Coordinates of C-alpha atoms in Angstrom, one line a residue:
Chain A
X1 CA -7.0 -27.0 -17.3
X2 CA -10.1 -26.1 -15.7
X3 CA -10.5 -22.9 -16.7
X4 CA -14.0 -22.1 -15.0
X5 CA -12.9 -22.6 -11.7
X6 CA -10.0 -19.9 -11.9
X7 CA -10.7 -17.0 -10.4
X8 CA -8.2 -14.2 -12.4
X9 CA -5.5 -14.0 -9.7
X10 CA -2.2 -15.4 -9.1
X11 CA 0.3 -15.9 -7.1
X12 CA 3.6 -14.3 -6.2
X13 CA 5.7 -17.2 -7.7
X14 CA 3.3 -17.2 -11.0
X15 CA 4.4 -13.4 -11.3
X16 CA 7.9 -13.7 -11.1
X17 CA 7.1 -16.7 -14.2
X18 CA 4.9 -14.7 -15.7
X19 CA 7.1 -11.6 -15.7
X20 CA 10.5 -13.6 -17.0
X21 CA 8.3 -14.8 -20.0
X22 CA 7.4 -10.9 -20.7
X23 CA 11.0 -9.3 -20.4
X24 CA 12.0 -12.7 -22.9
X25 CA 9.3 -12.5 -25.3
X26 CA 9.2 -8.7 -25.4
X27 CA 13.0 -8.9 -26.2
X28 CA 12.1 -11.5 -29.1
X29 CA 9.4 -9.6 -30.9
X30 CA 10.3 -6.0 -30.1
X31 CA 14.3 -5.7 -30.5
X32 CA 13.8 -2.0 -31.7
X33 CA 11.8 -1.0 -28.5
X34 CA 13.6 -0.4 -25.1
X35 CA 13.1 -3.7 -23.3
X36 CA 11.0 -4.6 -20.1
X37 CA 13.3 -5.1 -17.3
X38 CA 13.3 -6.8 -13.6
X39 CA 14.4 -4.4 -11.2
X40 CA 15.4 -6.4 -7.9
X41 CA 14.5 -5.3 -4.8
X42 CA 15.5 -6.3 -0.9
X43 CA 12.5 -6.8 1.3
X44 CA 13.6 -5.2 4.1
X45 CA 16.7 -2.1 4.0
X46 CA 18.7 -4.7 6.6
X47 CA 18.2 -7.7 4.6
X48 CA 21.0 -9.9 5.0
X49 CA 23.4 -10.7 1.5
X50 CA 22.4 -14.1 1.7
X51 CA 18.7 -13.1 1.5
X52 CA 17.8 -15.5 -1.1
X53 CA 13.8 -14.1 -1.8
X54 CA 13.5 -11.2 -3.0
X55 CA 10.6 -9.3 -4.1
X56 CA 11.0 -7.1 -7.3
X57 CA 8.8 -5.8 -10.4
X58 CA 9.3 -4.8 -14.1
X59 CA 10.0 -1.8 -15.5
X60 CA 10.2 0.4 -18.7
X61 CA 11.5 3.1 -17.8
X62 CA 11.8 7.1 -20.8
X63 CA 9.7 5.8 -23.2
X64 CA 7.4 8.4 -25.6
X65 CA 4.5 7.7 -26.5
X66 CA 3.1 10.0 -29.2
X67 CA -0.9 10.4 -29.1
X68 CA -1.9 10.5 -32.2
X69 CA -5.6 12.8 -31.4
X70 CA -7.3 11.4 -34.5
X71 CA -10.7 9.1 -34.4
X72 CA -9.2 5.8 -32.9
X73 CA -6.2 7.8 -30.5
X74 CA -3.8 5.0 -32.4
X75 CA -0.7 5.1 -30.5
X76 CA 3.0 4.6 -30.8
X77 CA 5.7 3.7 -28.7
X78 CA 9.1 5.4 -29.7
X79 CA 12.6 4.4 -28.9
X80 CA 13.9 6.3 -25.8
X81 CA 15.7 8.8 -25.7
X82 CA 19.6 8.7 -25.7
X83 CA 21.1 11.4 -24.3
X84 CA 25.0 10.8 -25.8
X85 CA 24.0 10.6 -29.0
X86 CA 23.3 13.5 -31.8
X87 CA 21.8 11.8 -34.2
X88 CA 19.4 10.2 -31.7
X89 CA 18.5 14.3 -30.5
X90 CA 17.8 14.7 -34.2
X91 CA 15.6 11.7 -34.1
X92 CA 13.3 12.9 -31.1
X93 CA 13.1 17.0 -32.9
X94 CA 11.5 14.5 -35.7
X95 CA 8.7 12.7 -33.7
X96 CA 8.0 15.6 -31.9
X97 CA 6.6 17.5 -35.3
X98 CA 4.2 14.3 -35.6
X99 CA 2.9 15.4 -32.1
X100 CA -0.6 16.9 -32.2
X101 CA -0.6 16.8 -28.4
X102 CA -1.9 20.5 -26.8
X103 CA 1.6 21.0 -25.6
X104 CA 4.3 21.2 -28.1
X105 CA 7.0 19.4 -25.5
X106 CA 7.5 15.4 -25.5
X107 CA 6.8 14.0 -21.9
X108 CA 8.0 10.5 -20.9
X109 CA 6.4 7.7 -19.2
X110 CA 8.0 5.3 -16.7
X111 CA 5.8 2.1 -16.2
X112 CA 5.9 -0.3 -14.0
X113 CA 3.8 -4.0 -12.8
X114 CA 4.7 -4.5 -9.3
X115 CA 2.6 -7.7 -7.7
X116 CA -0.2 -6.6 -5.3
X117 CA -0.7 -9.4 -2.5
X118 CA -3.4 -8.2 -1.5
X119 CA -5.5 -8.3 -4.9
X120 CA -3.1 -11.5 -6.1
X121 CA -2.7 -9.3 -10.1
X122 CA -0.4 -7.3 -11.6
X123 CA -0.4 -3.7 -11.1
X124 CA 0.5 -0.8 -13.5
X125 CA 2.2 2.2 -11.9
X126 CA 3.4 4.7 -14.3
X127 CA 5.4 8.2 -14.1
X128 CA 5.0 10.9 -16.6
X129 CA 7.4 13.8 -17.3
X130 CA 9.1 16.3 -19.5
X131 CA 12.2 15.9 -20.9
X132 CA 13.9 17.7 -18.4
X133 CA 12.5 15.6 -15.7
X134 CA 10.0 17.2 -14.0
X135 CA 6.8 15.5 -13.8
X136 CA 3.3 16.4 -15.4
X137 CA 0.0 18.2 -13.2
X138 CA -2.4 15.4 -12.9
X139 CA -4.4 18.1 -15.6
X140 CA -1.5 17.7 -18.2
X141 CA -1.1 13.9 -18.1
X142 CA -5.2 14.4 -18.8
X143 CA -4.9 15.6 -21.7
X144 CA -2.2 13.0 -23.2
X145 CA -3.8 10.1 -21.8
X146 CA -6.4 8.4 -24.2
X147 CA -9.8 9.7 -24.9
X148 CA -11.4 6.7 -23.3
X149 CA -9.0 6.2 -20.4
X150 CA -9.8 10.5 -19.7
X151 CA -13.1 9.9 -19.8
X152 CA -13.1 6.9 -17.5
X153 CA -11.1 9.0 -15.0
X154 CA -14.6 12.3 -15.1
X155 CA -16.3 9.6 -14.3
X156 CA -14.5 7.8 -11.7
X157 CA -11.8 10.3 -10.1
X158 CA -10.4 8.6 -7.0
X159 CA -10.4 5.1 -8.0
X160 CA -9.6 4.8 -11.0
X161 CA -5.8 6.1 -11.7
X162 CA -5.1 6.9 -8.0
X163 CA -1.9 8.5 -7.2
X164 CA -0.4 6.4 -4.7
X165 CA 2.8 5.3 -2.5
X166 CA 5.2 3.1 -5.2
X167 CA 5.4 0.0 -3.0
X168 CA 9.7 -0.5 -3.4
X169 CA 9.9 3.1 -4.5
X170 CA 8.6 4.9 -1.5
X171 CA 7.6 8.6 -4.2
X172 CA 4.5 9.1 -5.2
X173 CA 3.6 7.6 -8.2
X174 CA 0.0 7.0 -10.4
X175 CA -1.3 3.6 -9.9
X176 CA -4.4 1.8 -12.0
X177 CA -6.1 0.5 -9.4
X178 CA -6.5 -3.7 -9.8
X179 CA -10.5 -3.8 -8.7
X180 CA -11.5 -5.6 -11.4
X181 CA -8.3 -7.6 -12.9
X182 CA -9.4 -10.5 -11.4
X183 CA -12.3 -10.7 -13.8
X184 CA -11.6 -9.7 -16.5
X185 CA -8.4 -11.7 -16.6
X186 CA -10.6 -14.4 -15.8
X187 CA -12.8 -12.9 -19.2
X188 CA -10.1 -12.4 -21.2
X189 CA -9.0 -16.3 -20.9
X190 CA -12.2 -17.5 -20.7
X191 CA -13.1 -16.2 -24.3
X192 CA -9.6 -17.5 -25.5
X193 CA -10.3 -21.1 -26.6
X194 CA -6.5 -21.6 -27.9
X195 CA -6.0 -19.6 -24.5
X196 CA -7.1 -22.5 -22.5
X197 CA -5.6 -25.2 -24.1
X198 CA -2.5 -24.3 -24.0
X199 CA 0.0 -25.6 -21.2
X200 CA 1.5 -22.2 -21.3
X201 CA -1.6 -19.6 -19.6
X202 CA 0.5 -19.0 -17.4
X203 CA 3.4 -17.7 -19.5
X204 CA 1.2 -15.2 -21.2
X205 CA -0.9 -14.4 -18.2
X206 CA 0.9 -10.8 -18.2
X207 CA 1.1 -10.4 -22.2
X208 CA -2.7 -10.7 -22.4
X209 CA -2.9 -8.5 -18.5
X210 CA -0.2 -6.0 -20.6
X211 CA -2.5 -5.8 -23.8
X212 CA -5.6 -4.8 -21.8
X213 CA -3.8 -2.0 -19.4
X214 CA -1.4 -0.7 -21.3
X215 CA -4.5 1.0 -23.4
X216 CA -5.0 3.0 -20.3
X217 CA -1.7 5.1 -20.9
X218 CA -1.5 4.5 -24.6
X219 CA 1.1 2.1 -25.2
X220 CA 0.6 -0.1 -27.9
X221 CA 1.6 -4.0 -27.8
X222 CA 3.6 -5.3 -31.0
X223 CA 0.7 -7.8 -32.7
X224 CA 3.5 -11.1 -32.6
X225 CA 3.3 -10.7 -28.9
X226 CA -0.3 -12.2 -28.6
X227 CA 0.6 -14.7 -30.7
X228 CA 0.7 -18.0 -28.6
X229 CA 3.8 -20.0 -28.4
Chain B
X1 CA -15.3 -7.8 23.3
X2 CA -17.0 -4.8 23.3
X3 CA -15.2 -3.1 25.2
X4 CA -11.7 -2.6 23.5
X5 CA -13.0 -1.9 20.4
X6 CA -14.8 1.1 22.6
X7 CA -11.6 2.2 23.5
X8 CA -9.6 2.4 20.5
X9 CA -12.1 4.5 19.2
X10 CA -11.9 6.8 22.2
X11 CA -8.2 6.6 21.5
X12 CA -6.5 10.2 21.8
X13 CA -3.5 11.2 21.1
X14 CA -2.7 15.1 22.4
X15 CA -0.9 16.9 20.0
X16 CA 1.1 20.3 20.3
X17 CA 1.5 21.4 17.5
X18 CA 3.7 24.3 15.7
X19 CA 3.5 26.0 13.2
X20 CA 7.3 26.2 11.1
X21 CA 9.8 29.2 11.6
X22 CA 9.6 29.8 8.2
X23 CA 5.8 30.4 8.2
X24 CA 6.1 33.1 11.0
X25 CA 5.4 36.6 9.7
X26 CA 4.2 38.4 12.9
X27 CA 5.7 38.9 16.0
X28 CA 5.3 37.5 18.5
X29 CA 5.4 33.9 17.1
X30 CA 1.5 31.9 17.7
X31 CA 1.6 29.9 20.7
X32 CA 1.2 25.6 19.7
X33 CA -1.9 24.5 18.9
X34 CA -2.8 21.8 21.1
X35 CA -5.4 19.1 20.2
X36 CA -6.3 15.7 20.8
X37 CA -6.4 13.5 17.4
X38 CA -8.2 10.1 17.9
X39 CA -6.3 7.5 16.6
X40 CA -8.2 6.3 14.6
X41 CA -8.3 9.5 12.4
X42 CA -6.2 11.4 10.2
X43 CA -3.7 14.7 10.4
X44 CA -5.2 15.9 8.1
X45 CA -8.5 15.9 9.4
X46 CA -7.5 18.2 12.0
X47 CA -6.6 20.9 10.2
X48 CA -9.9 23.1 9.6
X49 CA -9.3 23.3 13.7
X50 CA -5.5 24.1 13.6
X51 CA -5.3 26.9 10.3
X52 CA -7.7 29.4 12.7
X53 CA -4.8 29.2 14.8
X54 CA -2.4 30.7 12.9
X55 CA -4.0 32.2 10.1
X56 CA -3.0 35.4 11.3
X57 CA 0.5 34.8 10.4
X58 CA 0.9 33.1 7.2
X59 CA 2.7 34.4 4.9
X60 CA 0.5 35.2 1.2
X61 CA -0.4 32.1 -0.6
X62 CA -2.0 29.3 -1.3
X63 CA -2.9 26.2 1.8
X64 CA -0.7 23.2 0.9
X65 CA -0.7 21.6 4.5
X66 CA 1.6 18.9 5.6
X67 CA 2.8 17.7 9.1
X68 CA 6.4 16.7 10.1
X69 CA 7.6 15.4 13.5
X70 CA 11.6 15.8 13.4
X71 CA 12.1 16.8 10.5
X72 CA 10.3 13.4 8.9
X73 CA 7.1 14.4 6.2
X74 CA 4.4 13.1 8.3
X75 CA 2.2 10.2 5.4
X76 CA -1.3 11.4 6.2
X77 CA -2.9 8.6 4.6
X78 CA -1.6 6.4 8.0
X79 CA -3.8 6.6 10.5
X80 CA -2.7 9.2 13.5
X81 CA -2.5 6.2 15.7
X82 CA 0.2 4.1 14.2
X83 CA 1.9 7.3 13.0
X84 CA 2.6 8.2 17.0
X85 CA 3.2 4.1 18.1
X86 CA 5.3 4.1 14.9
X87 CA 8.0 7.2 15.2
X88 CA 7.6 8.2 18.9
X89 CA 8.8 4.6 20.1
X90 CA 9.0 6.5 23.5
X91 CA 5.7 7.9 23.6
X92 CA 5.7 11.6 24.0
X93 CA 2.7 13.2 25.6
X94 CA 1.7 15.6 24.2
X95 CA 3.3 15.0 20.7
X96 CA 5.3 17.6 19.0
X97 CA 4.4 18.1 15.6
X98 CA 5.4 20.9 13.6
X99 CA 2.4 21.7 10.5
X100 CA 4.0 23.8 7.3
X101 CA 1.2 25.7 5.0
X102 CA 3.6 26.1 2.2
X103 CA 5.8 24.0 0.4
X104 CA 4.2 20.3 0.1
X105 CA 6.6 18.3 -0.4
X106 CA 5.5 16.6 -3.4
X107 CA 8.2 14.6 -4.5
X108 CA 7.9 12.3 -1.2
X109 CA 3.9 13.0 0.0
X110 CA 1.2 12.7 -2.1
X111 CA -1.0 15.2 -2.8
X112 CA -3.4 15.7 -0.1
X113 CA -6.9 17.5 -1.3
X114 CA -8.4 18.1 2.5
X115 CA -11.1 15.6 3.4
X116 CA -12.0 14.4 -0.1
X117 CA -8.7 13.0 -0.4
X118 CA -8.7 11.3 3.5
X119 CA -11.9 9.9 2.8
X120 CA -11.2 8.6 -0.8
X121 CA -8.0 6.6 1.0
X122 CA -10.1 5.4 3.7
X123 CA -12.6 3.7 1.0
X124 CA -9.9 2.4 -1.4
X125 CA -8.2 0.7 1.6
X126 CA -11.9 -0.5 2.4
X127 CA -12.4 -2.0 -0.6
X128 CA -8.7 -3.6 -0.5
X129 CA -9.4 -5.5 2.7
X130 CA -13.0 -6.7 1.2
X131 CA -11.1 -7.8 -1.4
X132 CA -8.4 -9.4 0.9
X133 CA -12.0 -11.0 2.9
X134 CA -14.4 -11.9 0.5
X135 CA -12.6 -12.3 -2.7
X136 CA -14.0 -9.3 -5.0
X137 CA -15.2 -5.6 -3.3
X138 CA -18.9 -5.8 -4.4
X139 CA -20.5 -5.1 -0.9
X140 CA -18.0 -1.7 -1.0
X141 CA -19.0 -0.6 -3.9
X142 CA -22.6 -1.3 -4.0
X143 CA -23.1 0.6 -0.5
X144 CA -25.4 2.8 -1.1
X145 CA -24.9 6.5 -1.3
X146 CA -26.4 7.2 2.0
X147 CA -25.2 4.7 3.9
X148 CA -21.0 5.7 2.5
X149 CA -21.6 8.7 3.8
X150 CA -22.7 7.4 6.7
X151 CA -19.9 5.4 7.0
X152 CA -17.5 8.2 6.7
X153 CA -18.6 10.3 8.9
X154 CA -19.0 7.8 11.7
X155 CA -15.6 7.3 11.0
X156 CA -14.7 11.5 11.2
X157 CA -16.6 11.4 13.7
X158 CA -15.5 8.4 15.9
X159 CA -18.5 7.5 16.8
X160 CA -18.7 3.5 16.9
X161 CA -22.0 3.1 17.6
X162 CA -22.9 4.3 14.0
X163 CA -19.9 3.1 12.4
X164 CA -21.6 -0.4 13.6
X165 CA -24.5 -0.2 12.4
X166 CA -23.5 0.5 8.9
X167 CA -20.4 -1.4 8.5
X168 CA -22.0 -4.9 9.9
X169 CA -24.0 -4.4 6.2
X170 CA -20.7 -4.4 4.6
X171 CA -19.9 -8.3 6.2
X172 CA -16.7 -8.2 6.0
X173 CA -17.0 -10.9 9.2
X174 CA -14.1 -11.7 11.8
X175 CA -10.4 -13.5 11.4
X176 CA -9.8 -16.8 13.3
X177 CA -12.5 -19.7 14.2
X178 CA -15.0 -19.0 10.7
X179 CA -11.8 -19.9 8.0
X180 CA -11.5 -22.5 6.5
X181 CA -8.1 -24.3 6.5
X182 CA -8.8 -24.0 2.5
X183 CA -5.8 -22.4 1.0
X184 CA -3.8 -23.9 -1.3
X185 CA -0.6 -23.2 -3.1
X186 CA -1.0 -25.3 -6.4
X187 CA -1.0 -24.2 -9.4
X188 CA -3.2 -20.9 -10.8
X189 CA -5.6 -22.7 -12.8
X190 CA -6.1 -25.4 -9.5
X191 CA -7.3 -22.4 -7.3
X192 CA -10.7 -22.6 -6.4
X193 CA -13.6 -18.9 -8.2
X194 CA -13.6 -16.8 -5.0
X195 CA -16.3 -15.2 -6.8
X196 CA -20.2 -15.0 -5.2
X197 CA -21.6 -17.4 -3.2
X198 CA -24.3 -16.2 -2.1
X199 CA -26.2 -12.9 -2.5
X200 CA -23.7 -11.0 -0.4
X201 CA -20.9 -12.0 -2.2
X202 CA -19.4 -13.4 0.5
X203 CA -16.8 -16.4 1.1
X204 CA -14.7 -17.5 3.7
X205 CA -10.5 -17.2 2.2
X206 CA -8.4 -17.3 5.4
X207 CA -7.2 -13.9 4.4
X208 CA -6.8 -11.6 6.9
X209 CA -5.5 -7.5 6.0
X210 CA -2.8 -6.3 8.2
X211 CA -0.1 -3.6 7.6
X212 CA 2.8 -3.9 9.3
X213 CA 5.4 -1.3 9.9
X214 CA 8.8 -2.8 10.4
X215 CA 12.1 -0.8 11.7
X216 CA 15.5 -2.6 12.9
X217 CA 17.6 -1.6 14.7
X218 CA 21.4 -3.3 14.9
X219 CA 21.8 -2.5 18.4
X220 CA 19.9 -3.9 21.7
X221 CA 18.2 -1.9 24.2
X222 CA 16.5 -2.1 27.1
X223 CA 14.7 1.0 27.6
X224 CA 12.5 2.4 25.1
X225 CA 14.0 6.1 25.4
X226 CA 17.0 4.7 23.8
X227 CA 16.0 3.4 20.9
X228 CA 17.2 5.3 17.7
X229 CA 14.6 7.9 16.3
X230 CA 13.5 7.0 13.6
X231 CA 14.5 10.4 10.7
X232 CA 13.7 8.8 7.4
X233 CA 10.7 6.3 6.2
X234 CA 13.7 4.8 4.5
X235 CA 14.4 3.0 7.6
X236 CA 11.0 1.6 8.2
X237 CA 9.9 -1.9 6.0
X238 CA 6.2 -0.9 5.2
X239 CA 4.4 -4.7 4.2
X240 CA 1.1 -4.7 2.7
X241 CA 0.5 -8.1 2.8
X242 CA -2.5 -10.4 4.2
X243 CA -2.2 -12.7 7.1
X244 CA -3.1 -16.0 5.8
X245 CA -4.2 -18.5 8.8
X246 CA -3.8 -21.7 8.5
X247 CA -6.4 -23.1 10.7
X248 CA -4.4 -26.2 11.5
X249 CA -6.8 -28.7 14.6
X250 CA -6.3 -27.6 18.1
X251 CA -3.7 -25.3 17.8
X252 CA -4.1 -21.5 18.1
X253 CA -3.4 -19.5 15.6
X254 CA -1.5 -16.9 17.9
X255 CA -0.5 -12.7 17.4
X256 CA 3.8 -13.8 17.1
X257 CA 2.6 -16.8 14.3
X258 CA 0.6 -13.9 12.4
X259 CA 3.9 -11.5 12.5
X260 CA 6.4 -14.2 11.9
X261 CA 4.3 -15.2 9.2
X262 CA 5.0 -11.9 7.5
X263 CA 8.7 -11.7 7.8
X264 CA 9.3 -15.1 6.5
X265 CA 12.4 -14.6 6.2
X266 CA 13.5 -13.6 9.8
X267 CA 11.8 -16.5 11.3
X268 CA 12.1 -19.9 9.5
X269 CA 8.2 -21.7 9.8
X270 CA 9.6 -24.8 11.1
X271 CA 6.8 -27.3 13.5
X272 CA 8.4 -25.3 16.3
X273 CA 5.7 -23.0 17.9
X274 CA 5.8 -19.8 20.3
X275 CA 5.7 -22.1 22.8
X276 CA 8.9 -23.8 22.2
X277 CA 10.7 -19.8 21.8
X278 CA 12.9 -18.7 24.8
X279 CA 11.8 -16.5 27.5
X280 CA 13.9 -14.5 29.1
X281 CA 14.7 -15.2 32.5
X282 CA 13.5 -13.3 35.6
X283 CA 10.2 -12.0 33.8
X284 CA 7.2 -12.6 34.7
X285 CA 4.2 -15.3 33.5
X286 CA 1.2 -13.8 32.9
X287 CA -1.7 -15.9 32.0
X288 CA -2.8 -16.2 28.7
X289 CA -6.2 -14.6 28.1
X290 CA -8.9 -16.1 27.3
X291 CA -10.9 -15.7 23.2
X292 CA -13.4 -13.8 25.6
X293 CA -11.6 -11.4 28.0
X294 CA -8.6 -8.8 27.3
X295 CA -8.2 -7.6 30.4
X296 CA -5.5 -9.5 30.7
X297 CA -3.3 -7.7 28.3
X298 CA 0.1 -6.5 29.4
X299 CA 3.2 -4.0 28.6
X300 CA 5.8 -6.6 28.9
X301 CA 7.5 -7.6 25.5
X302 CA 8.7 -11.1 25.4
X303 CA 11.5 -11.7 23.1
X304 CA 11.6 -14.6 21.1
X305 CA 14.4 -15.7 19.7
X306 CA 14.0 -17.9 16.7
X307 CA 16.3 -19.4 13.9
X308 CA 17.5 -16.8 12.2
X309 CA 19.4 -13.5 13.9
X310 CA 16.2 -11.5 14.2
X311 CA 14.7 -11.0 17.9
X312 CA 11.2 -9.3 18.2
X313 CA 11.8 -6.3 20.0
X314 CA 8.7 -4.5 20.2
X315 CA 5.2 -5.0 18.7
X316 CA 2.8 -2.3 19.1
X317 CA -0.7 -2.2 18.3
X318 CA -2.7 0.7 19.2
X319 CA -0.6 1.9 21.6
X320 CA -1.0 -1.4 23.8
X321 CA 2.3 -3.7 23.3
X322 CA -0.2 -7.0 23.4
X323 CA 2.0 -10.2 24.6
X324 CA 2.0 -12.3 22.0
X325 CA 0.0 -15.7 22.3
X326 CA -3.3 -13.8 22.3
X327 CA -5.4 -15.7 19.7
X328 CA -4.7 -13.5 16.5
X329 CA -8.5 -13.3 15.6
X330 CA -8.6 -11.4 19.5
X331 CA -6.6 -9.0 18.2
X332 CA -8.1 -8.5 14.7
X333 CA -11.7 -8.3 15.8
X334 CA -10.7 -5.9 18.3
X335 CA -7.6 -4.1 17.2
X336 CA -8.2 -2.9 14.1
X337 CA -8.5 -0.1 11.7
X338 CA -12.3 1.1 10.7
X339 CA -11.0 0.6 7.2
X340 CA -10.6 -3.2 8.6
X341 CA -6.7 -3.0 8.2
X342 CA -4.6 -4.3 11.2
X343 CA -1.7 -1.7 11.6
X344 CA 0.8 -3.7 13.2
X345 CA 4.4 -1.6 14.6
X346 CA 7.4 -3.9 14.8
X347 CA 11.1 -3.5 15.6
X348 CA 13.3 -6.2 15.3
X349 CA 16.4 -6.7 16.5
X350 CA 19.2 -7.6 14.1
X351 CA 22.6 -8.4 13.1
X352 CA 23.6 -6.2 11.3
X353 CA 21.3 -3.2 9.8
X354 CA 22.6 -2.0 6.4
X355 CA 21.9 1.8 5.8
X356 CA 19.9 2.5 2.2
X357 CA 21.5 4.3 -0.1
X358 CA 18.4 6.7 -1.8
X359 CA 17.1 5.6 -4.6

């Protein structure tokens, strides 16, 4: 297995394999957290029902990422808010008292992982909204982002996080620009000797990618996810 | 070869822009603004020319400008010519659009902060094209500030000469014979690194940036004016996927090959090539143009009957309907937009069109 000649990118088929691996491992490792799920999408609005090759994306929705603005910007992921249960409502009130962000309101994230045919890497799309569903203004999102992300935004306003049309939902979503992904994925894998030796490298591709990219929005990956199979 | 590019850059759509009635506060209501919109340009860039026309009648408030055609909000990051080719199947001259200065539909359209938004959307597309062609965005990222400004201005002003001068530095190559048939679908670790091979970071990868806009119709139509109106973006499938060129010896990779490769579910890619696809009776056989000339471009569209039940009714690029046997490399080199993407509008006739439900 020759990592040195690999450019850090993956094919669509490999993305599907990696996505399945992420979903399964996440479910196993953090059963308390909301699960990543695969959302299938037909390629065209008129596609026949016997359509075999269907595209799709990974979805993690309705999660609360609470930022505790200490020196290290530790971020925790909380279970999703359930509207049916009264006890959960009380739980979300408890979460609110922990938050030291500027606004009193809790905000929710939807995270989607979509494959880019152009860059041949996964891309993170996300949405942030209040409990009534109203989306946050970009200025307010910035306040909720970890400090290092906010700074990067200042340096590269138009090229780091952009607002673009979600490839499947056709609505404006925020997107993390995939330009450098291939390069740092290659570095990530090169730097980890055990990864290079392990034949299941593609299965951990997305998990590794997410551990990196999730930091931008403050998603913490449970440590067990990163352990080798 | 320069001729076609020149025509593309000089191409413009005459627009007749009406202010939305809800924003007319004076009597008599203002006349519509008439303006020539460059094909390769973008609608928000026209705002400084349109606004003075309607300024005195606008209600108080902050401007959040957006355009709409027959109720459909127009995506500002799609080049004007592409919007026209796609939404105006039977070309309407002038093209009647409605402009709004208030009430931006932020749930449908990405926000636009004027020229800056358009410029960065352009640069990001250029980076994407560069990545597709060269395997990295280095050449675009390393552009000097003056070059970047010069590039954008050349597009803004429709100045082809200035554009060619600065864009040649980007070494974005041309599709076709230069591409090596080096693509494989092997496991990811066996794929060669497409990192720098020389100082400019130029690598031959055999991928061409293409943006395909496909809409399906279930009823056949002979005249364009009978074609159903697109009243929702949900009816259009937007495919942003590079065309992979497999350099087969002795075979020319045609425009039809390219379109089919992006729609595999409708066109099973067998050993049959376009010369075996059936042609409609009575249609004039036109000479396939050589690589050199572009003079024989025809308005006729050939109907192709692939193995599946889809039929290509229309392929429109930069306002023309090229013969589908034209070498794809010629099409790309001459008809691509300044950000190095080739935008292709395709109408497919399919046996059954499912009406999508709102997601």
